[in-house]
mmCIF file of C-alpha atoms in Angstrom:
data_model
loop_
_atom_site.group_PDB
_atom_site.id
_atom_site.type_symbol
_atom_site.label_atom_id
_atom_site.label_comp_id
_atom_site.label_asym_id
_atom_site.label_seq_id
_atom_site.Cartn_x
_atom_site.Cartn_y
_atom_site.Cartn_z
ATOM 1 C CA MET D 1002 -0.019 -0.075 0.070
ATOM 2 C CA PRO D 1003 1.589 3.499 -1.007
ATOM 3 C CA ALA D 1004 2.363 5.676 1.868
ATOM 4 C CA PRO D 1005 -0.017 8.684 2.541
ATOM 5 C CA VAL D 1006 1.086 11.976 1.554
ATOM 6 C CA LEU D 1007 0.663 14.195 4.523
ATOM 7 C CA GLY D 1008 -0.734 17.562 4.014
ATOM 8 C CA PRO D 1009 -1.505 17.423 0.286
ATOM 9 C CA ALA D 1010 -2.388 20.755 -1.540
ATOM 10 C CA PHE D 1011 -5.253 20.481 -4.039
ATOM 11 C CA GLU D 1012 -4.542 21.453 -7.562
ATOM 12 C CA ASP D 1013 -6.217 21.322 -10.736
ATOM 13 C CA ALA D 1014 -6.411 17.804 -11.761
ATOM 14 C CA ALA D 1015 -5.827 16.918 -15.311
ATOM 15 C CA MET D 1016 -8.288 15.142 -17.473
ATOM 16 C CA PRO D 1017 -8.567 11.477 -16.653
ATOM 17 C CA ARG D 1018 -6.339 8.982 -18.339
ATOM 18 C CA HIS D 1019 -9.222 6.766 -19.254
ATOM 19 C CA CYS D 1020 -11.854 9.154 -20.274
ATOM 20 C CA ALA D 1021 -13.710 6.636 -22.305
ATOM 21 C CA SER D 1022 -14.021 4.432 -19.276
ATOM 22 C CA SER D 1023 -17.474 4.140 -17.789
ATOM 23 C CA LYS D 1024 -16.009 4.245 -14.115
ATOM 24 C CA ALA D 1025 -14.673 7.784 -14.951
ATOM 25 C CA LEU D 1026 -17.929 9.222 -15.840
ATOM 26 C CA VAL D 1027 -20.814 10.454 -13.771
ATOM 27 C CA GLY D 1028 -23.813 10.984 -16.101
ATOM 28 C CA ASP D 1029 -22.249 12.630 -19.240
ATOM 29 C CA ARG D 1030 -19.442 14.353 -17.428
ATOM 30 C CA PRO D 1031 -15.915 12.875 -16.382
ATOM 31 C CA LEU D 1032 -15.833 12.010 -12.625
ATOM 32 C CA ILE D 1033 -13.072 14.591 -11.813
ATOM 33 C CA ALA D 1034 -14.957 17.397 -13.221
ATOM 34 C CA ARG D 1035 -18.135 16.247 -11.486
ATOM 35 C CA LEU D 1036 -16.541 16.209 -8.122
ATOM 36 C CA LYS D 1037 -14.798 19.623 -8.363
ATOM 37 C CA ALA D 1038 -18.297 20.996 -9.366
ATOM 38 C CA MET D 1039 -20.006 19.410 -6.461
ATOM 39 C CA HIS D 1040 -17.045 20.703 -4.194
ATOM 40 C CA GLN D 1041 -17.434 24.336 -5.496
ATOM 41 C CA LYS D 1042 -21.231 24.351 -5.125
ATOM 42 C CA ALA D 1043 -20.931 22.767 -1.624
ATOM 43 C CA SER D 1044 -18.328 25.281 -0.431
ATOM 44 C CA ARG D 1045 -20.475 28.158 -1.745
ATOM 45 C CA ALA D 1046 -23.802 26.913 0.172
ATOM 46 C CA LEU D 1047 -21.496 26.665 3.270
ATOM 47 C CA ILE D 1048 -20.444 30.119 2.999
ATOM 48 C CA LEU D 1049 -24.054 31.362 2.376
ATOM 49 C CA GLY D 1050 -25.203 29.617 5.512
ATOM 50 C CA GLN D 1051 -27.229 26.943 3.472
ATOM 51 C CA GLY D 1052 -26.189 23.875 5.367
ATOM 52 C CA SER D 1053 -28.575 21.416 3.913
ATOM 53 C CA ILE D 1054 -27.466 22.214 0.276
ATOM 54 C CA ALA D 1055 -23.971 21.790 1.330
ATOM 55 C CA TRP D 1056 -24.665 18.733 3.085
ATOM 56 C CA THR D 1057 -26.456 17.038 0.117
ATOM 57 C CA GLN D 1058 -23.804 17.929 -2.190
ATOM 58 C CA CYS D 1059 -21.126 16.325 0.097
ATOM 59 C CA LEU D 1060 -23.122 13.061 0.491
ATOM 60 C CA GLU D 1061 -23.300 12.725 -3.180
ATOM 61 C CA ALA D 1062 -19.448 13.485 -3.639
ATOM 62 C CA ILE D 1063 -18.187 11.149 -0.994
ATOM 63 C CA GLN D 1064 -19.889 8.072 -2.720
ATOM 64 C CA TYR D 1065 -16.931 8.469 -5.251
ATOM 65 C CA CYS D 1066 -14.359 9.027 -2.853
ATOM 66 C CA ASN D 1067 -12.754 5.893 -2.601
ATOM 67 C CA ILE D 1068 -8.901 6.224 -2.906
ATOM 68 C CA LEU D 1069 -8.329 2.540 -4.407
ATOM 69 C CA LYS D 1070 -10.927 3.091 -7.117
ATOM 70 C CA LEU D 1071 -9.807 6.630 -7.881
ATOM 71 C CA THR D 1072 -5.994 5.718 -8.056
ATOM 72 C CA ASP D 1073 -6.953 3.265 -10.769
ATOM 73 C CA GLU D 1074 -8.485 6.093 -12.936
ATOM 74 C CA TYR D 1075 -6.266 9.158 -11.959
ATOM 75 C CA GLY D 1076 -3.087 7.891 -10.130
ATOM 76 C CA GLU D 1077 -2.388 8.263 -6.435
ATOM 77 C CA GLN D 1078 -1.525 11.877 -6.254
ATOM 78 C CA GLN D 1079 -4.799 13.284 -7.806
ATOM 79 C CA ALA D 1080 -6.787 10.567 -6.150
ATOM 80 C CA ARG D 1081 -5.506 11.898 -2.624
ATOM 81 C CA GLN D 1082 -6.016 15.316 -3.535
ATOM 82 C CA LEU D 1083 -9.728 14.777 -4.388
ATOM 83 C CA CYS D 1084 -10.406 12.615 -1.378
ATOM 84 C CA CYS D 1085 -8.778 14.821 1.030
ATOM 85 C CA ARG D 1086 -10.515 17.936 -0.089
ATOM 86 C CA LEU D 1087 -13.859 16.357 -0.200
ATOM 87 C CA TRP D 1088 -13.623 14.920 3.058
ATOM 88 C CA ILE D 1089 -12.188 18.045 4.686
ATOM 89 C CA LEU D 1090 -15.289 19.869 3.337
ATOM 90 C CA TYR D 1091 -17.607 17.318 4.455
ATOM 91 C CA ILE D 1092 -16.115 17.346 8.176
ATOM 92 C CA CYS D 1093 -16.460 21.347 8.126
ATOM 93 C CA VAL D 1094 -20.043 21.091 6.898
ATOM 94 C CA LEU D 1095 -21.079 18.648 9.515
ATOM 95 C CA SER D 1096 -19.248 20.656 12.277
ATOM 96 C CA SER D 1097 -21.181 24.027 11.197
ATOM 97 C CA MET D 1098 -24.532 22.191 11.387
ATOM 98 C CA THR D 1099 -24.364 20.498 14.717
ATOM 99 C CA GLU D 1100 -23.512 21.060 18.259
ATOM 100 C CA VAL D 1101 -22.862 19.116 21.534
ATOM 101 C CA ALA D 1102 -25.780 16.937 22.483
ATOM 102 C CA GLU D 1103 -26.803 16.363 26.158
ATOM 103 C CA GLU D 1104 -24.609 12.996 26.113
ATOM 104 C CA ASP D 1105 -20.971 13.856 25.114
ATOM 105 C CA GLY D 1106 -19.699 12.612 21.817
ATOM 106 C CA LYS D 1107 -23.265 12.567 20.202
ATOM 107 C CA LEU D 1108 -24.073 14.868 17.344
ATOM 108 C CA GLN D 1109 -27.437 16.853 17.141
ATOM 109 C CA LEU D 1110 -28.415 19.658 14.566
ATOM 110 C CA LYS D 1111 -28.358 23.213 15.829
ATOM 111 C CA HIS D 1112 -31.271 25.121 16.509
ATOM 112 C CA ARG D 1113 -32.374 27.073 13.416
ATOM 113 C CA PRO D 1114 -34.932 29.762 12.962
ATOM 114 C CA LYS D 1115 -38.223 28.740 11.168
ATOM 115 C CA ALA D 1116 -37.720 31.808 8.866
ATOM 116 C CA MET D 1117 -34.423 30.198 7.202
ATOM 117 C CA VAL D 1118 -34.852 29.671 3.674
ATOM 118 C CA ASP D 1119 -32.616 26.522 3.911
ATOM 119 C CA ASP D 1120 -34.852 24.777 6.432
ATOM 120 C CA LEU D 1121 -34.773 21.105 4.907
ATOM 121 C CA GLU D 1122 -33.890 18.378 7.246
ATOM 122 C CA PRO D 1123 -30.599 17.016 6.361
ATOM 123 C CA PRO D 1124 -30.537 13.402 5.099
ATOM 124 C CA ARG D 1125 -28.166 10.705 6.610
ATOM 125 C CA LEU D 1126 -26.735 12.764 9.296
ATOM 126 C CA PRO D 1127 -24.323 10.764 11.411
ATOM 127 C CA THR D 1128 -24.905 10.475 15.264
ATOM 128 C CA THR D 1129 -21.273 10.287 16.552
ATOM 129 C CA VAL D 1130 -17.864 10.987 15.188
ATOM 130 C CA ARG D 1131 -17.004 7.450 15.378
ATOM 131 C CA GLN D 1132 -19.267 6.849 12.336
ATOM 132 C CA VAL D 1133 -17.600 9.567 10.487
ATOM 133 C CA TRP D 1134 -14.168 8.169 11.083
ATOM 134 C CA ASP D 1135 -15.296 4.848 9.977
ATOM 135 C CA LEU D 1136 -16.610 6.076 6.601
ATOM 136 C CA ILE D 1137 -13.399 8.068 6.354
ATOM 137 C CA MET D 1138 -11.223 4.903 6.822
ATOM 138 C CA ASP D 1139 -13.209 2.957 4.388
ATOM 139 C CA ALA D 1140 -12.443 5.521 1.793
ATOM 140 C CA PHE D 1141 -8.942 5.477 2.433
ATOM 141 C CA GLY D 1142 -8.348 1.660 1.998
ATOM 142 C CA GLY D 1143 -9.655 0.544 5.266
ATOM 143 C CA TYR D 1144 -6.929 1.397 7.758
ATOM 144 C CA ALA D 1145 -6.204 4.490 9.876
ATOM 145 C CA GLY D 1146 -2.492 4.937 8.920
ATOM 146 C CA ASN D 1147 -3.551 5.410 5.285
ATOM 147 C CA VAL D 1148 -5.547 8.602 6.063
ATOM 148 C CA ASP D 1149 -3.891 11.771 5.364
ATOM 149 C CA SER D 1150 -3.145 14.080 8.380
ATOM 150 C CA GLU D 1151 -5.102 16.803 6.605
ATOM 151 C CA VAL D 1152 -8.371 14.862 7.185
ATOM 152 C CA LEU D 1153 -7.388 13.518 10.627
ATOM 153 C CA VAL D 1154 -6.814 16.794 12.232
ATOM 154 C CA PRO D 1155 -10.261 18.259 11.693
ATOM 155 C CA THR D 1156 -11.886 14.835 12.555
ATOM 156 C CA VAL D 1157 -9.943 15.128 15.999
ATOM 157 C CA LEU D 1158 -10.826 18.686 16.466
ATOM 158 C CA LEU D 1159 -14.822 17.775 15.840
ATOM 159 C CA CYS D 1160 -14.221 15.113 18.589
ATOM 160 C CA LEU D 1161 -12.938 17.642 20.942
ATOM 161 C CA LYS D 1162 -15.793 20.138 20.073
ATOM 162 C CA LEU D 1163 -18.110 17.313 21.215
ATOM 163 C CA ARG D 1164 -16.293 16.581 24.379
ATOM 164 C CA ASP D 1165 -15.386 13.289 23.005
ATOM 165 C CA ALA D 1166 -11.864 12.898 23.885
ATOM 166 C CA LYS D 1167 -12.071 9.222 24.273
ATOM 167 C CA THR D 1168 -12.729 8.653 20.566
ATOM 168 C CA ALA D 1169 -10.295 11.102 19.632
ATOM 169 C CA ARG D 1170 -7.473 9.300 21.441
ATOM 170 C CA ASN D 1171 -8.789 6.012 19.830
ATOM 171 C CA ILE D 1172 -8.332 7.855 16.117
ATOM 172 C CA VAL D 1173 -4.911 9.166 16.832
ATOM 173 C CA GLU D 1174 -3.442 6.102 18.338
ATOM 174 C CA ALA D 1175 -4.845 3.977 15.666
ATOM 175 C CA TRP D 1176 -3.475 6.426 13.154
ATOM 176 C CA LEU D 1177 0.012 6.435 14.768
ATOM 177 C CA ALA D 1178 0.175 2.568 14.835
ATOM 178 C CA THR D 1179 -0.462 2.013 11.409
ATOM 179 C CA LEU D 1180 1.759 4.546 9.591
ATOM 180 C CA SER D 1181 3.475 3.023 6.764
ATOM 181 C CA ASP D 1182 7.114 2.271 6.761
ATOM 182 C CA ASP D 1183 7.707 4.857 4.081
ATOM 183 C CA THR D 1184 5.991 7.718 6.123
ATOM 184 C CA MET D 1185 8.044 6.723 9.188
ATOM 185 C CA TYR D 1186 11.177 7.059 7.167
ATOM 186 C CA LEU D 1187 10.087 10.610 5.872
ATOM 187 C CA LEU D 1188 9.524 11.529 9.504
ATOM 188 C CA GLN D 1189 12.789 10.207 11.003
ATOM 189 C CA SER D 1190 15.001 11.378 8.071
ATOM 190 C CA HIS D 1191 17.462 14.201 9.207
ATOM 191 C CA SER D 1192 16.846 17.389 7.083
ATOM 192 C CA SER D 1193 20.316 16.803 5.696
ATOM 193 C CA ASP D 1194 19.082 13.775 3.943
ATOM 194 C CA GLY D 1195 16.152 15.664 2.186
ATOM 195 C CA HIS D 1196 18.101 15.907 -1.192
ATOM 196 C CA ILE D 1197 18.356 11.881 -1.499
ATOM 197 C CA GLY D 1198 14.937 11.729 -3.373
ATOM 198 C CA GLY D 1199 15.266 15.143 -4.867
ATOM 199 C CA ALA D 1200 13.118 18.262 -4.532
ATOM 200 C CA GLU D 1201 9.605 16.410 -4.380
ATOM 201 C CA ARG D 1202 10.852 13.923 -1.850
ATOM 202 C CA GLN D 1203 12.190 16.814 0.321
ATOM 203 C CA ARG D 1204 8.785 18.532 0.081
ATOM 204 C CA GLN D 1205 7.020 15.432 1.208
ATOM 205 C CA GLN D 1206 9.443 15.106 4.096
ATOM 206 C CA THR D 1207 8.683 18.733 5.078
ATOM 207 C CA MET D 1208 5.064 18.358 4.857
ATOM 208 C CA ALA D 1209 4.957 15.115 6.809
ATOM 209 C CA GLN D 1210 7.047 16.294 9.599
ATOM 210 C CA ALA D 1211 4.910 19.414 10.047
ATOM 211 C CA SER D 1212 1.719 17.421 9.869
ATOM 212 C CA TYR D 1213 2.989 14.719 12.350
ATOM 213 C CA LEU D 1214 4.024 17.365 14.886
ATOM 214 C CA ARG D 1215 0.494 18.851 14.669
ATOM 215 C CA VAL D 1216 -1.113 15.447 15.415
ATOM 216 C CA CYS D 1217 1.410 14.910 18.400
ATOM 217 C CA GLU D 1218 0.463 18.394 19.827
ATOM 218 C CA LEU D 1219 -3.143 17.563 19.743
ATOM 219 C CA TYR D 1220 -2.662 14.144 21.350
ATOM 220 C CA THR D 1221 -0.333 15.164 24.148
ATOM 221 C CA LEU D 1222 -1.546 18.638 24.914
ATOM 222 C CA HIS D 1223 -5.118 18.444 24.393
ATOM 223 C CA ILE D 1224 -6.603 14.938 24.090
ATOM 224 C CA LEU D 1225 -4.628 13.143 27.008
ATOM 225 C CA PRO D 1226 -4.857 16.092 29.456
ATOM 226 C CA GLN D 1227 -8.610 16.271 28.947
ATOM 227 C CA LEU D 1228 -8.797 12.539 29.997
ATOM 228 C CA GLY D 1229 -6.513 13.385 33.031
ATOM 229 C CA ASP D 1230 -3.870 11.182 31.564
ATOM 230 C CA LEU D 1231 -0.799 13.297 31.633
ATOM 231 C CA PRO D 1232 1.578 10.163 32.345
ATOM 232 C CA SER D 1233 0.795 8.728 28.996
ATOM 233 C CA ALA D 1234 1.712 12.265 27.375
ATOM 234 C CA TYR D 1235 5.180 12.197 29.134
ATOM 235 C CA ASP D 1236 5.730 8.449 28.013
ATOM 236 C CA PHE D 1237 4.535 8.962 24.609
ATOM 237 C CA LEU D 1238 7.266 12.029 24.146
ATOM 238 C CA SER D 1239 10.044 10.175 25.672
ATOM 239 C CA MET D 1240 9.477 7.124 23.625
ATOM 240 C CA THR D 1241 8.889 8.747 19.972
ATOM 241 C CA THR D 1242 11.658 8.959 17.773
ATOM 242 C CA ALA D 1243 9.936 10.995 15.032
ATOM 243 C CA VAL D 1244 9.647 14.204 17.200
ATOM 244 C CA PRO D 1245 12.586 16.563 17.230
ATOM 245 C CA MET D 1246 14.220 17.359 20.630
ATOM 246 C CA SER D 1247 13.308 20.967 20.424
ATOM 247 C CA ALA D 1248 9.544 20.206 19.964
ATOM 248 C CA LYS D 1249 9.805 17.259 22.772
ATOM 249 C CA ASN D 1250 11.204 20.241 25.185
ATOM 250 C CA GLU D 1251 8.450 22.496 24.226
ATOM 251 C CA PHE D 1252 5.745 20.050 24.582
ATOM 252 C CA THR D 1253 7.239 18.927 27.948
ATOM 253 C CA ARG D 1254 7.245 22.418 29.221
ATOM 254 C CA ARG D 1255 3.591 23.038 28.453
ATOM 255 C CA LEU D 1256 2.900 19.584 30.130
ATOM 256 C CA ASP D 1257 4.555 20.732 33.192
ATOM 257 C CA THR D 1258 2.524 23.873 33.139
ATOM 258 C CA LEU D 1259 -0.620 22.096 32.646
ATOM 259 C CA ARG D 1260 0.251 19.603 35.623
ATOM 260 C CA THR D 1261 1.545 22.417 37.999
ATOM 261 C CA PRO D 1262 0.021 25.631 37.549
ATOM 262 C CA ALA D 1263 2.389 28.460 37.943
ATOM 263 C CA PRO D 1264 2.578 29.752 41.568
ATOM 264 C CA ALA D 1265 3.029 33.318 40.119
ATOM 265 C CA ALA D 1266 -0.571 33.368 39.201
ATOM 266 C CA LYS D 1267 -1.601 33.178 42.664
ATOM 267 C CA LYS D 1268 0.975 35.766 43.841
ATOM 268 C CA LYS D 1269 -0.310 37.972 41.250
ATOM 269 C CA LYS D 1270 -3.891 37.620 42.286
ATOM 270 C CA LYS D 1271 -3.077 38.200 46.070
ATOM 271 C CA LYS D 1272 -1.125 41.199 44.900
ATOM 272 C CA THR D 1273 -4.081 42.621 42.738
ATOM 273 C CA LYS D 1274 -6.527 42.089 45.809
ATOM 274 C CA HIS D 1275 -3.968 44.167 47.977
ATOM 275 C CA CYS D 1276 -4.028 46.895 45.354
ATOM 276 C CA LEU D 1277 -7.739 47.094 45.171
ATOM 277 C CA GLN D 1278 -8.066 47.812 48.977
ATOM 278 C CA LYS D 1279 -8.824 51.702 49.579
ATOM 279 C CA PRO D 1280 -5.518 53.476 50.575
ATOM 280 C CA LYS D 1281 -5.649 55.416 53.954
ATOM 281 C CA LYS D 1282 -5.687 59.133 54.104
ATOM 282 C CA PRO D 1283 -2.698 60.710 55.235
ATOM 283 C CA SER D 1284 -3.260 62.346 58.651
ATOM 284 C CA ARG D 1285 -3.153 66.258 58.468
ATOM 285 C CA PRO D 1286 -2.280 68.585 61.505
ATOM 286 C CA ARG D 1287 -5.666 69.864 63.164
ATOM 287 C CA LEU D 1288 -6.401 73.471 62.570
ATOM 288 C CA SER D 1289 -7.769 75.637 65.280
ATOM 289 C CA ASP D 1290 -11.269 76.487 64.998
ATOM 290 C CA LYS D 1291 -10.617 80.146 64.200
ATOM 291 C CA THR D 1292 -8.246 79.081 61.511
ATOM 292 C CA GLN D 1293 -10.709 76.591 59.881
ATOM 293 C CA LEU D 1294 -13.420 79.019 59.807
ATOM 294 C CA HIS D 1295 -11.322 81.627 58.159
ATOM 295 C CA ALA D 1296 -10.069 78.906 55.499
ATOM 296 C CA GLU D 1297 -13.725 77.781 54.849
ATOM 297 C CA SER D 1298 -14.772 81.417 54.572
ATOM 298 C CA THR D 1299 -12.066 82.366 51.921
ATOM 299 C CA ILE D 1300 -13.456 79.354 49.463
ATOM 300 C CA SER D 1301 -16.904 81.060 49.091
ATOM 301 C CA ALA D 1302 -17.416 83.862 46.570
ATOM 302 C CA ASP D 1303 -20.631 84.670 48.377
ATOM 303 C CA GLY D 1304 -20.345 87.863 50.709
ATOM 304 C CA SER D 1305 -22.441 85.996 53.408
ATOM 305 C CA SER D 1306 -19.692 83.722 54.276
ATOM 306 C CA ILE D 1307 -17.914 86.800 55.741
ATOM 307 C CA GLY D 1308 -20.887 87.758 57.723
ATOM 308 C CA ASN D 1309 -20.997 84.218 59.267
ATOM 309 C CA LEU D 1310 -17.482 84.292 60.059
ATOM 310 C CA ASN D 1311 -17.753 87.551 61.813
ATOM 311 C CA ALA D 1312 -21.040 86.206 63.746
ATOM 312 C CA CYS D 1313 -18.958 83.061 64.880
ATOM 313 C CA LEU D 1314 -15.989 85.136 66.001
ATOM 314 C CA ASN D 1315 -18.277 87.441 68.058
ATOM 315 C CA ALA D 1316 -19.907 84.486 69.581
ATOM 316 C CA THR D 1317 -16.593 82.908 70.777
ATOM 317 C CA ASN D 1318 -15.090 86.308 72.511
#
């Protein structure tokens, strides 16, 4: 099985090599042109808030997103580009239409106003992310390691949105355990060896390493901490050979912060509370009664103040 290209960039695909083949046609149009048209229509509907239209287009498109069948028609690179782009859009549309149900990990439709133009009930809406992941694995040959990280990451983020860290952990661990030997070679090769396979091989290596680090970051700093399993995060970082030492140190430092909150935060809070206390007024020397009355009379611009002052002085004498 060919290794997945981690982080593919979708480019304009060329015409299929077997245009006359019935498998390469949907209706009267080549399959690749039909899939691109459905992706464009679904993207536009998503931007306009027309969730049901976007969802219907995605459902129709993913019926043809089987990487093995598409590879026979268009080659592996174009097959992966098509599958990744359509599955990413599928997850984005699903995430925009759903919200957390009362039970963690379950999908339910967001409340929509009755006045919405696009008020159709979307068909075949999955109830869990696990169902979504099973569909994705089937489309990528039946095992997790063949799924591109570009598709894996939004799937995991959807799990975290739905407070389903357990499913996110199972997905990532299955993906890590089934990566191909060629992918692991790309991850563990030193940057100085990137020229061995030429510019294309070096590009694949850079993309693979960046994508792998993103998955490891989600796994160690988000998924496992949510499950309260920081020891497994430390163990993973100590055993993996595909994460550079600089990244390991950074992830470990952030794990230490999660495990032990910085005491400076408490100190700062205490200091802030002290600063909010009302400061005491400095004591002033007490003036004699006559001096005090004189000071008050000079503040007033009214002539009655001077009369009041004279009355007070006469009363004291």
